[in-house]
């Protein structure tokens, strides 16, 4: 798919049910509960900018406990590694 973005989500209430809702979305391939400015970080892979907009505005932002989002659109992926915990 042509478009990837990391979305910072500010939420209210328990985070685990919200994380589970986000995990169920087929466009979401990464969900993490974090400390700091955001409550969750979610990576979305979409077919196009229009698809990304639909996922953000009509699905993620429509979830009741989502207070706000901030989207970081990837312009160039320089490194992606999933060797965590491996030496």
Tab-separated table of N, CA and C in Angstrom:
chain	number	residue	atom	x	y	z
A	1	UNK	N	0.820	-1.193	0.000
A	1	UNK	CA	0.000	0.000	0.000
A	1	UNK	C	0.863	1.256	0.000
A	2	UNK	N	0.344	2.309	-0.569
A	2	UNK	CA	1.148	3.496	-0.843
A	2	UNK	C	1.302	4.444	0.335
A	3	UNK	N	0.427	4.405	1.323
A	3	UNK	CA	0.463	5.405	2.382
A	3	UNK	C	0.565	4.752	3.754
A	4	UNK	N	1.552	5.208	4.533
A	4	UNK	CA	1.694	4.774	5.920
A	4	UNK	C	1.716	6.006	6.809
A	5	UNK	N	1.162	5.866	7.999
A	5	UNK	CA	1.163	6.978	8.946
A	5	UNK	C	1.143	6.439	10.364
A	6	UNK	N	1.761	7.183	11.257
A	6	UNK	CA	1.674	6.917	12.681
A	6	UNK	C	0.673	7.920	13.237
A	7	UNK	N	-0.258	7.455	14.043
A	7	UNK	CA	-1.288	8.318	14.587
A	7	UNK	C	-1.181	8.301	16.108
A	8	UNK	N	-0.980	9.475	16.683
A	8	UNK	CA	-1.004	9.633	18.128
A	8	UNK	C	-2.432	9.887	18.552
A	9	UNK	N	-2.892	9.166	19.553
A	9	UNK	CA	-4.273	9.277	20.005
A	9	UNK	C	-4.311	9.677	21.467
A	10	UNK	N	-5.105	10.704	21.754
A	10	UNK	CA	-5.408	11.084	23.133
A	10	UNK	C	-6.803	10.545	23.434
A	11	UNK	N	-6.946	9.926	24.591
A	11	UNK	CA	-8.198	9.223	24.890
A	11	UNK	C	-8.656	9.515	26.309
A	12	UNK	N	-9.881	9.097	26.590
A	12	UNK	CA	-10.401	9.135	27.961
A	12	UNK	C	-10.845	7.718	28.315
A	13	UNK	N	-10.852	7.434	29.591
A	13	UNK	CA	-11.292	6.119	30.032
A	13	UNK	C	-10.190	5.076	29.930
A	14	UNK	N	-10.604	3.835	30.087
A	14	UNK	CA	-9.657	2.714	30.043
A	14	UNK	C	-9.069	2.570	28.648
A	15	UNK	N	-7.771	2.354	28.576
A	15	UNK	CA	-7.093	2.280	27.284
A	15	UNK	C	-7.149	0.898	26.645
A	16	UNK	N	-7.234	-0.148	27.439
A	16	UNK	CA	-7.209	-1.507	26.885
A	16	UNK	C	-8.382	-1.786	25.941
A	17	UNK	N	-9.625	-1.406	26.282
A	17	UNK	CA	-10.721	-1.633	25.330
A	17	UNK	C	-10.552	-0.835	24.036
A	18	UNK	N	-10.043	0.383	24.146
A	18	UNK	CA	-9.796	1.187	22.951
A	18	UNK	C	-8.715	0.542	22.097
A	19	UNK	N	-7.652	0.068	22.734
A	19	UNK	CA	-6.583	-0.618	22.001
A	19	UNK	C	-7.133	-1.838	21.271
A	20	UNK	N	-8.022	-2.585	21.911
A	20	UNK	CA	-8.615	-3.772	21.283
A	20	UNK	C	-9.455	-3.395	20.068
A	21	UNK	N	-10.188	-2.300	20.153
A	21	UNK	CA	-10.985	-1.832	19.019
A	21	UNK	C	-10.085	-1.468	17.850
A	22	UNK	N	-8.996	-0.777	18.134
A	22	UNK	CA	-8.051	-0.377	17.087
A	22	UNK	C	-7.355	-1.589	16.476
A	23	UNK	N	-6.989	-2.553	17.309
A	23	UNK	CA	-6.328	-3.780	16.827
A	23	UNK	C	-7.181	-4.509	15.804
A	24	UNK	N	-8.481	-4.422	15.925
A	24	UNK	CA	-9.388	-5.148	15.037
A	24	UNK	C	-9.503	-4.528	13.642
A	25	UNK	N	-9.013	-3.318	13.469
A	25	UNK	CA	-9.089	-2.665	12.160
A	25	UNK	C	-8.032	-3.261	11.236
A	26	UNK	N	-8.416	-3.685	10.039
A	26	UNK	CA	-7.443	-4.329	9.145
A	26	UNK	C	-6.310	-3.408	8.695
A	27	UNK	N	-6.521	-2.111	8.660
A	27	UNK	CA	-5.475	-1.177	8.233
A	27	UNK	C	-4.445	-0.903	9.322
A	28	UNK	N	-4.752	-1.277	10.551
A	28	UNK	CA	-3.866	-1.020	11.689
A	28	UNK	C	-2.921	-2.206	11.864
A	29	UNK	N	-1.613	-1.923	11.827
A	29	UNK	CA	-0.654	-3.020	12.003
A	29	UNK	C	0.223	-2.861	13.239
A	30	UNK	N	-0.022	-1.815	14.041
A	30	UNK	CA	0.805	-1.569	15.228
A	30	UNK	C	-0.027	-0.748	16.203
A	31	UNK	N	-0.161	-1.219	17.414
A	31	UNK	CA	-0.864	-0.488	18.469
A	31	UNK	C	-0.035	-0.593	19.731
A	32	UNK	N	0.242	0.538	20.349
A	32	UNK	CA	0.996	0.523	21.595
A	32	UNK	C	0.402	1.567	22.541
A	33	UNK	N	0.234	1.177	23.791
A	33	UNK	CA	-0.187	2.111	24.837
A	33	UNK	C	1.084	2.764	25.368
A	34	UNK	N	1.098	4.093	25.407
A	34	UNK	CA	2.324	4.814	25.742
A	34	UNK	C	2.084	5.830	26.852
A	35	UNK	N	3.168	6.341	27.399
A	35	UNK	CA	3.138	7.447	28.343
A	35	UNK	C	3.656	8.678	27.617
A	36	UNK	N	3.162	9.842	27.971
A	36	UNK	CA	3.618	11.072	27.338
A	36	UNK	C	2.455	11.860	26.772
A	37	UNK	N	2.688	12.544	25.674
A	37	UNK	CA	1.673	13.409	25.070
A	37	UNK	C	0.460	12.647	24.554
A	38	UNK	N	0.675	11.404	24.168
A	38	UNK	CA	-0.403	10.573	23.638
A	38	UNK	C	-0.651	9.404	24.575
A	39	UNK	N	-1.830	8.815	24.448
A	39	UNK	CA	-2.163	7.614	25.206
A	39	UNK	C	-1.875	6.350	24.406
A	40	UNK	N	-2.042	6.441	23.088
A	40	UNK	CA	-1.763	5.306	22.197
A	40	UNK	C	-1.073	5.807	20.938
A	41	UNK	N	-0.251	4.956	20.354
A	41	UNK	CA	0.304	5.180	19.018
A	41	UNK	C	-0.178	4.034	18.143
A	42	UNK	N	-0.638	4.389	16.950
A	42	UNK	CA	-1.210	3.420	16.031
A	42	UNK	C	-0.602	3.645	14.651
A	43	UNK	N	-0.070	2.592	14.043
A	43	UNK	CA	0.421	2.692	12.670
A	43	UNK	C	-0.657	2.180	11.730
A	44	UNK	N	-0.940	2.973	10.700
A	44	UNK	CA	-1.950	2.636	9.711
A	44	UNK	C	-1.288	2.502	8.346
A	45	UNK	N	-1.660	1.468	7.617
A	45	UNK	CA	-1.216	1.276	6.238
A	45	UNK	C	-2.458	1.370	5.362
A	46	UNK	N	-2.453	2.321	4.432
A	46	UNK	CA	-3.625	2.582	3.607
A	46	UNK	C	-3.266	2.559	2.122
A	47	UNK	N	-4.274	2.357	1.302
A	47	UNK	CA	-4.077	2.304	-0.150
A	47	UNK	C	-3.762	3.664	-0.757
A	48	UNK	N	-4.251	4.741	-0.141
A	48	UNK	CA	-4.114	6.084	-0.705
A	48	UNK	C	-4.354	7.108	0.398
A	49	UNK	N	-4.155	8.377	0.058
A	49	UNK	CA	-4.468	9.441	1.008
A	49	UNK	C	-5.956	9.446	1.342
A	50	UNK	N	-6.792	9.180	0.349
A	50	UNK	CA	-8.236	9.150	0.574
A	50	UNK	C	-8.612	8.033	1.545
A	51	UNK	N	-7.989	6.877	1.386
A	51	UNK	CA	-8.236	5.751	2.281
A	51	UNK	C	-7.776	6.092	3.694
A	52	UNK	N	-6.599	6.700	3.820
A	52	UNK	CA	-6.091	7.115	5.128
A	52	UNK	C	-7.051	8.095	5.788
A	53	UNK	N	-7.535	9.060	5.036
A	53	UNK	CA	-8.487	10.032	5.568
A	53	UNK	C	-9.750	9.347	6.064
A	54	UNK	N	-10.249	8.372	5.327
A	54	UNK	CA	-11.446	7.637	5.732
A	54	UNK	C	-11.200	6.883	7.042
A	55	UNK	N	-10.049	6.234	7.158
A	55	UNK	CA	-9.732	5.484	8.376
A	55	UNK	C	-9.652	6.424	9.574
A	56	UNK	N	-8.993	7.567	9.395
A	56	UNK	CA	-8.831	8.501	10.512
A	56	UNK	C	-10.147	9.175	10.879
A	57	UNK	N	-10.786	9.810	9.921
A	57	UNK	CA	-11.924	10.666	10.264
A	57	UNK	C	-13.223	9.911	10.473
A	58	UNK	N	-13.434	8.827	9.756
A	58	UNK	CA	-14.709	8.133	9.861
A	58	UNK	C	-14.677	6.928	10.791
A	59	UNK	N	-13.464	6.433	11.092
A	59	UNK	CA	-13.401	5.235	11.936
A	59	UNK	C	-12.695	5.497	13.251
A	60	UNK	N	-11.459	5.981	13.214
A	60	UNK	CA	-10.726	6.198	14.468
A	60	UNK	C	-11.337	7.347	15.260
A	61	UNK	N	-11.530	8.487	14.629
A	61	UNK	CA	-12.064	9.650	15.354
A	61	UNK	C	-13.531	9.473	15.740
A	62	UNK	N	-14.204	8.502	15.153
A	62	UNK	CA	-15.605	8.233	15.488
A	62	UNK	C	-15.754	7.383	16.756
A	63	UNK	N	-14.658	6.813	17.236
A	63	UNK	CA	-14.705	6.012	18.462
A	63	UNK	C	-14.954	6.951	19.644
A	64	UNK	N	-15.909	6.605	20.470
A	64	UNK	CA	-16.371	7.487	21.534
A	64	UNK	C	-15.259	7.976	22.462
A	65	UNK	N	-14.335	7.125	22.858
A	65	UNK	CA	-13.309	7.511	23.820
A	65	UNK	C	-12.086	8.189	23.201
A	66	UNK	N	-12.068	8.384	21.891
A	66	UNK	CA	-10.990	9.121	21.238
A	66	UNK	C	-11.271	10.613	21.393
A	67	UNK	N	-10.372	11.314	22.071
A	67	UNK	CA	-10.515	12.746	22.305
A	67	UNK	C	-9.931	13.533	21.144
A	68	UNK	N	-8.721	13.146	20.689
A	68	UNK	CA	-8.076	13.826	19.571
A	68	UNK	C	-7.014	12.916	18.962
A	69	UNK	N	-6.625	13.262	17.742
A	69	UNK	CA	-5.571	12.518	17.054
A	69	UNK	C	-4.575	13.493	16.446
A	70	UNK	N	-3.371	13.015	16.243
A	70	UNK	CA	-2.363	13.742	15.478
A	70	UNK	C	-1.708	12.730	14.554
A	71	UNK	N	-1.696	13.047	13.268
A	71	UNK	CA	-1.221	12.104	12.258
A	71	UNK	C	0.149	12.510	11.742
A	72	UNK	N	1.051	11.531	11.689
A	72	UNK	CA	2.400	11.722	11.166
A	72	UNK	C	2.518	10.856	9.916
A	73	UNK	N	2.421	11.481	8.747
A	73	UNK	CA	2.468	10.760	7.477
A	73	UNK	C	3.924	10.470	7.145
A	74	UNK	N	4.204	9.224	6.792
A	74	UNK	CA	5.565	8.829	6.440
A	74	UNK	C	5.889	9.339	5.036
A	75	UNK	N	6.981	10.080	4.911
A	75	UNK	CA	7.447	10.547	3.609
A	75	UNK	C	8.490	9.601	3.023
A	76	UNK	N	9.318	9.043	3.890
A	76	UNK	CA	10.331	8.086	3.444
A	76	UNK	C	10.635	7.143	4.600
A	77	UNK	N	10.511	5.869	4.360
A	77	UNK	CA	10.839	4.862	5.364
A	77	UNK	C	12.308	4.508	5.201
A	78	UNK	N	13.125	4.821	6.198
A	78	UNK	CA	14.569	4.624	6.105
A	78	UNK	C	15.022	3.333	6.767
A	79	UNK	N	14.315	2.903	7.808
A	79	UNK	CA	14.685	1.664	8.470
A	79	UNK	C	13.466	1.097	9.169
A	80	UNK	N	13.308	-0.208	9.055
A	80	UNK	CA	12.241	-0.901	9.769
A	80	UNK	C	12.797	-2.247	10.181
A	81	UNK	N	12.885	-2.466	11.484
A	81	UNK	CA	13.491	-3.685	12.002
A	81	UNK	C	12.600	-4.278	13.090
A	82	UNK	N	12.420	-5.576	13.069
A	82	UNK	CA	11.622	-6.240	14.079
A	82	UNK	C	12.426	-7.319	14.778
A	83	UNK	N	13.653	-7.003	15.136
A	83	UNK	CA	14.525	-7.952	15.819
A	83	UNK	C	14.614	-7.639	17.306
A	84	UNK	N	13.536	-7.110	17.883
A	84	UNK	CA	13.541	-6.747	19.297
A	84	UNK	C	13.762	-7.978	20.161
A	85	UNK	N	14.654	-7.846	21.116
A	85	UNK	CA	14.906	-8.929	22.044
A	85	UNK	C	15.824	-10.015	21.502
A	86	UNK	N	16.346	-9.809	20.309
A	86	UNK	CA	17.246	-10.789	19.699
A	86	UNK	C	18.639	-10.188	19.652
A	87	UNK	N	19.624	-10.958	20.010
A	87	UNK	CA	20.997	-10.438	19.994
A	87	UNK	C	21.751	-10.995	18.818
